[in-house]
Amino acid sequence: MGRPLPVRSVSEFGPHCWQQVELVSDDMVLLASSARDLQLSLDRFATACEAAGMKISTSKSEAMVLNRKKVECLLQVTEEILPQVEEFKYFGVLFTSEGRMEQEINRRIGAASAVMRTLSVVVKRELSQKAKLSIYRSIFVPTLTYGHELWVMTERTRSRVQAAEMSFLHRVAGLSLRDRVRSSAIREELGAESLLLRVERSQMRWLGHLVRMPPGRLPGEVCRACPSGRRPPGRPRTRWRDYVSRLAWERLGIPPDDLEEVAGEREVWASLLSLLPPRPDPG
């Protein structure tokens, strides 16, 4: 009998996402705009698995609805109902039913802080500064910034990311907050690039990839999608594309109306991102 295959089912966007589920063989996500379409895709997928000598592992499969309100979604695989969850991890990133990334960003900051506490060698005088920076770049930074291309950064988020970054770099430099040395001076002394600069450059680089994707590619379709229905009362959430459009306007001076045209030119866009300056230190 074939190896059980876990499936993560999410009700959102369009049913055409069926063609995308074959890309990763050990962890699948099915996307649909309704429970009915999702059940149809799931049935087709189960049939394809059986034809290939595999089966869906119902004990490892979950359903989730992306909606501000709790909506029931009963999906069935071989007469078994899949459990509906409020959150799940996919490729190490936490997705929630509300569609927010704040919880994932908090997880990444917490994970990076745990790395810093575990790596007590960073504060030892016997370890060279070069070795400490190697630990910073190879362990701490990837842990903190994993999946950052899709973050929507607020001033509070930027402050927390910078605080986590500088807490580690203070230890590398053998300094404390009482030394009152500016963050930019510490980075310059250590030859470390600003973490916020790295994040923002990567986010705008990913925007360029999305703009240049040919029609039919799922990431581009999702980025350009306009959900239907009435918006709930209150301040609307900041969409990623609105956030990164504002980021390009603030950091590169590119008006939103010209953004796709400029980002569509690969060499021009790469040149602009290479010249992106770091944000000034607060205060």
Coordinates of C-alpha atoms in Angstrom, one line a residue:
M1 CA 0.0 0.0 0.0
G2 CA 1.2 3.5 -0.8
R3 CA 2.5 6.0 1.7
P4 CA -0.2 8.0 3.5
L5 CA -0.4 11.5 2.2
P6 CA -1.4 14.4 4.5
V7 CA -3.6 17.1 2.9
R8 CA -4.1 20.7 4.2
S9 CA -7.4 22.0 2.8
V10 CA -8.1 25.7 2.8
S11 CA -11.3 27.3 1.5
E12 CA -10.3 30.5 -0.3
F13 CA -9.6 31.8 -3.8
G14 CA -10.4 29.7 -6.9
P15 CA -11.0 26.0 -7.6
H16 CA -8.4 26.2 -10.5
C17 CA -5.8 25.6 -7.9
W18 CA -6.2 21.9 -8.4
Q19 CA -3.3 21.9 -10.9
Q20 CA -1.0 23.2 -8.3
V21 CA -1.3 20.4 -5.7
E22 CA 1.0 18.0 -7.5
L23 CA 4.1 20.2 -6.9
V24 CA 5.0 18.8 -3.5
S25 CA 4.5 15.1 -2.9
D26 CA 4.5 14.8 0.9
D27 CA 2.4 17.8 2.0
M28 CA -0.4 19.2 -0.1
V29 CA -2.7 22.2 0.1
L30 CA -6.0 22.4 -1.8
L31 CA -7.6 25.8 -2.2
A32 CA -11.2 26.6 -3.2
S33 CA -13.7 29.4 -3.0
S34 CA -16.4 27.3 -1.4
A35 CA -16.8 24.1 0.6
R36 CA -18.5 22.4 -2.3
D37 CA -15.6 23.2 -4.7
L38 CA -13.1 22.1 -2.1
Q39 CA -14.9 18.8 -1.6
L40 CA -14.9 18.2 -5.4
S41 CA -11.2 18.9 -5.6
L42 CA -10.5 16.7 -2.6
D43 CA -12.5 13.8 -4.3
R44 CA -10.5 14.2 -7.5
F45 CA -7.3 14.3 -5.6
A46 CA -8.2 11.1 -3.6
T47 CA -9.0 9.3 -6.9
A48 CA -5.7 10.4 -8.4
C49 CA -3.9 9.2 -5.2
E50 CA -5.5 5.8 -5.4
A51 CA -4.6 5.4 -9.1
A52 CA -1.0 6.1 -8.1
G53 CA -1.1 3.5 -5.3
M54 CA -1.2 6.1 -2.5
K55 CA -3.9 7.2 -0.1
I56 CA -4.7 10.3 1.9
S57 CA -3.8 10.1 5.6
T58 CA -7.0 11.4 7.3
S59 CA -5.2 11.4 10.7
K60 CA -2.8 14.1 9.4
S61 CA -5.2 16.1 7.2
E62 CA -7.0 19.2 8.3
A63 CA -9.5 21.8 7.0
M64 CA -9.4 25.5 7.6
V65 CA -11.6 28.4 6.4
L66 CA -10.1 31.8 5.8
N67 CA -12.8 34.1 7.2
R68 CA -13.1 36.7 10.0
K69 CA -16.1 34.8 11.3
K70 CA -16.2 31.2 12.2
V71 CA -17.6 29.2 9.3
E72 CA -18.1 25.4 9.4
C73 CA -16.5 23.4 6.6
L74 CA -17.2 19.6 6.7
L75 CA -14.9 17.8 4.3
Q76 CA -15.1 14.1 3.9
V77 CA -12.4 11.5 2.8
T78 CA -13.6 7.9 2.5
E79 CA -16.5 8.5 4.9
E80 CA -14.2 10.2 7.4
I81 CA -14.8 13.9 8.4
L82 CA -11.6 15.9 8.4
P83 CA -11.1 18.0 11.6
Q84 CA -11.5 21.8 11.1
V85 CA -8.7 23.9 12.7
E86 CA -8.1 27.6 13.3
E87 CA -4.5 27.4 12.4
F88 CA -1.9 25.1 10.9
K89 CA 1.8 25.2 9.8
Y90 CA 2.7 24.7 6.2
F91 CA 6.4 24.6 5.3
G92 CA 7.2 26.0 8.7
V93 CA 4.9 29.0 8.4
L94 CA 1.8 29.4 10.7
F95 CA -1.4 30.3 8.9
T96 CA -4.5 31.3 10.8
S97 CA -8.2 31.3 9.9
E98 CA -8.3 35.1 10.2
G99 CA -5.6 35.5 7.6
R100 CA -3.3 37.5 9.8
M101 CA 0.5 37.2 10.0
E102 CA 1.0 38.8 13.4
Q103 CA 1.0 35.4 15.2
E104 CA 3.6 34.0 12.8
I105 CA 5.8 37.1 13.2
N106 CA 5.6 36.7 17.0
R107 CA 6.6 33.1 16.6
R108 CA 9.6 33.9 14.6
I109 CA 10.7 36.6 17.1
G110 CA 10.2 34.1 19.9
A111 CA 12.1 31.4 18.1
A112 CA 15.0 33.8 17.4
S113 CA 15.1 34.8 21.1
A114 CA 15.1 31.1 22.1
V115 CA 18.1 30.6 19.8
M116 CA 19.9 33.5 21.4
R117 CA 19.3 32.1 24.9
T118 CA 20.5 28.7 23.9
L119 CA 23.6 29.9 22.2
S120 CA 25.3 31.1 25.4
V121 CA 28.7 30.9 23.6
V122 CA 27.9 34.2 22.0
V123 CA 28.8 36.0 25.2
K124 CA 32.0 34.1 25.8
R125 CA 35.2 36.0 25.4
E126 CA 37.1 33.0 24.1
L127 CA 35.0 32.9 20.9
S128 CA 36.1 35.3 18.2
Q129 CA 33.9 38.1 16.9
K130 CA 34.1 36.5 13.4
A131 CA 32.7 33.2 14.8
K132 CA 29.9 35.0 16.6
L133 CA 28.9 36.8 13.5
S134 CA 28.9 33.5 11.6
I135 CA 26.4 32.2 14.2
Y136 CA 24.4 35.3 13.8
R137 CA 24.2 35.1 10.0
S138 CA 23.8 31.3 9.7
I139 CA 21.4 30.5 12.6
F140 CA 19.9 33.6 14.2
V141 CA 18.9 35.6 11.0
P142 CA 17.3 32.7 9.1
T143 CA 15.3 31.7 12.2
L144 CA 14.0 35.3 12.7
T145 CA 13.3 36.1 9.0
Y146 CA 12.0 32.7 7.7
G147 CA 9.0 33.5 5.4
H148 CA 9.4 37.3 5.8
E149 CA 8.6 38.0 2.2
L150 CA 4.9 37.9 3.0
W151 CA 5.0 39.8 6.2
V152 CA 3.0 43.1 6.5
M153 CA 5.2 45.2 8.7
T154 CA 3.9 47.8 11.1
E155 CA 5.9 50.3 13.1
R156 CA 5.5 48.0 16.2
T157 CA 6.6 45.0 14.2
R158 CA 9.7 46.8 12.8
S159 CA 10.6 47.9 16.4
R160 CA 10.3 44.4 17.7
V161 CA 12.4 42.9 14.9
Q162 CA 15.0 45.5 15.3
A163 CA 15.1 45.0 19.1
A164 CA 15.6 41.2 18.6
E165 CA 18.4 42.0 16.0
M166 CA 20.2 44.5 18.2
S167 CA 19.9 42.3 21.3
F168 CA 22.1 39.7 19.5
L169 CA 24.5 42.2 18.0
H170 CA 25.0 43.9 21.4
R171 CA 26.2 40.6 22.7
V172 CA 28.5 40.0 19.7
A173 CA 30.0 43.5 20.2
G174 CA 30.3 43.0 23.9
L175 CA 28.1 46.0 24.6
S176 CA 25.0 46.6 26.7
L177 CA 22.2 49.2 26.4
R178 CA 23.9 51.2 29.1
D179 CA 26.8 51.9 26.8
R180 CA 24.4 54.0 24.7
V181 CA 25.9 53.1 21.3
R182 CA 23.7 53.7 18.3
S183 CA 22.5 50.7 16.4
S184 CA 23.9 52.0 13.1
A185 CA 27.3 52.4 14.8
I186 CA 27.3 48.8 16.1
R187 CA 26.3 47.4 12.6
E188 CA 29.0 49.4 10.9
E189 CA 31.6 48.2 13.4
L190 CA 30.5 44.6 12.9
G191 CA 29.9 44.8 9.2
A192 CA 26.3 43.6 9.6
E193 CA 23.5 44.7 7.3
S194 CA 20.4 46.1 8.8
L195 CA 17.9 43.3 9.2
L196 CA 15.0 45.6 8.3
L197 CA 16.8 46.5 5.1
R198 CA 17.2 42.9 4.3
V199 CA 13.5 42.2 4.9
E200 CA 12.2 45.1 2.9
R201 CA 14.5 44.4 0.0
S202 CA 13.4 40.8 -0.1
Q203 CA 9.8 41.8 0.0
M204 CA 10.1 44.2 -2.9
R205 CA 12.2 41.6 -4.8
W206 CA 9.3 39.1 -4.4
L207 CA 7.0 41.8 -5.7
G208 CA 9.1 41.9 -8.8
H209 CA 8.8 38.2 -9.3
L210 CA 5.0 38.4 -8.9
V211 CA 4.7 41.2 -11.4
R212 CA 6.8 39.3 -14.0
M213 CA 5.0 35.9 -13.5
P214 CA 3.1 34.8 -16.6
P215 CA -0.7 34.5 -16.4
G216 CA -1.9 31.3 -14.7
R217 CA 0.9 31.1 -12.1
L218 CA -0.8 30.7 -8.7
P219 CA 1.3 33.2 -6.7
G220 CA 0.6 35.9 -9.2
E221 CA -3.1 35.0 -9.4
V222 CA -3.4 35.2 -5.6
C223 CA -1.7 38.5 -5.4
R224 CA -4.0 40.0 -8.1
A225 CA -7.2 38.4 -6.7
C226 CA -10.0 40.6 -5.5
P227 CA -12.3 38.8 -3.1
S228 CA -16.0 39.2 -3.7
G229 CA -18.7 40.0 -1.1
R230 CA -19.3 42.8 1.3
R231 CA -16.5 44.1 3.5
P232 CA -17.3 44.1 7.2
P233 CA -17.6 47.5 9.0
G234 CA -14.5 49.1 10.5
R235 CA -11.1 49.9 9.2
P236 CA -10.1 47.5 6.3
R237 CA -7.0 45.4 6.8
T238 CA -3.9 46.3 5.0
R239 CA -3.4 43.8 2.1
W240 CA 0.2 42.7 1.3
R241 CA 0.1 44.3 -2.1
D242 CA -1.1 47.6 -0.6
Y243 CA 1.6 47.4 2.0
V244 CA 4.4 46.6 -0.5
S245 CA 3.1 49.3 -2.8
R246 CA 3.3 51.9 0.0
L247 CA 6.8 50.5 0.9
A248 CA 8.0 51.1 -2.7
W249 CA 6.6 54.6 -2.6
E250 CA 8.2 55.5 0.8
R251 CA 11.6 53.8 0.2
L252 CA 12.1 54.2 -3.6
G253 CA 9.8 57.1 -4.5
I254 CA 7.9 55.0 -7.1
P255 CA 4.2 56.0 -7.4
P256 CA 1.7 53.1 -7.1
D257 CA 0.5 53.7 -10.6
D258 CA 4.0 53.1 -12.0
L259 CA 5.0 50.3 -9.7
E260 CA 4.1 47.3 -12.0
E261 CA 5.8 48.9 -15.0
V262 CA 9.1 49.6 -13.1
A263 CA 9.1 46.2 -11.2
G264 CA 8.4 44.4 -14.5
E265 CA 11.9 45.5 -15.7
R266 CA 14.1 42.9 -14.0
E267 CA 17.5 44.7 -14.3
V268 CA 16.0 48.1 -13.5
W269 CA 14.2 46.7 -10.4
A270 CA 17.3 44.8 -9.2
S271 CA 19.4 48.0 -9.6
L272 CA 17.0 50.0 -7.5
L273 CA 16.9 47.4 -4.8
S274 CA 20.7 47.3 -4.6
L275 CA 20.7 51.0 -3.9
L276 CA 18.0 50.8 -1.2
P277 CA 19.4 52.7 1.9
P278 CA 18.8 51.5 5.5
R279 CA 16.2 53.2 7.6
P280 CA 17.5 55.8 10.0
D281 CA 17.8 54.8 13.6
P282 CA 14.8 55.8 15.7
G283 CA 15.3 58.9 17.9

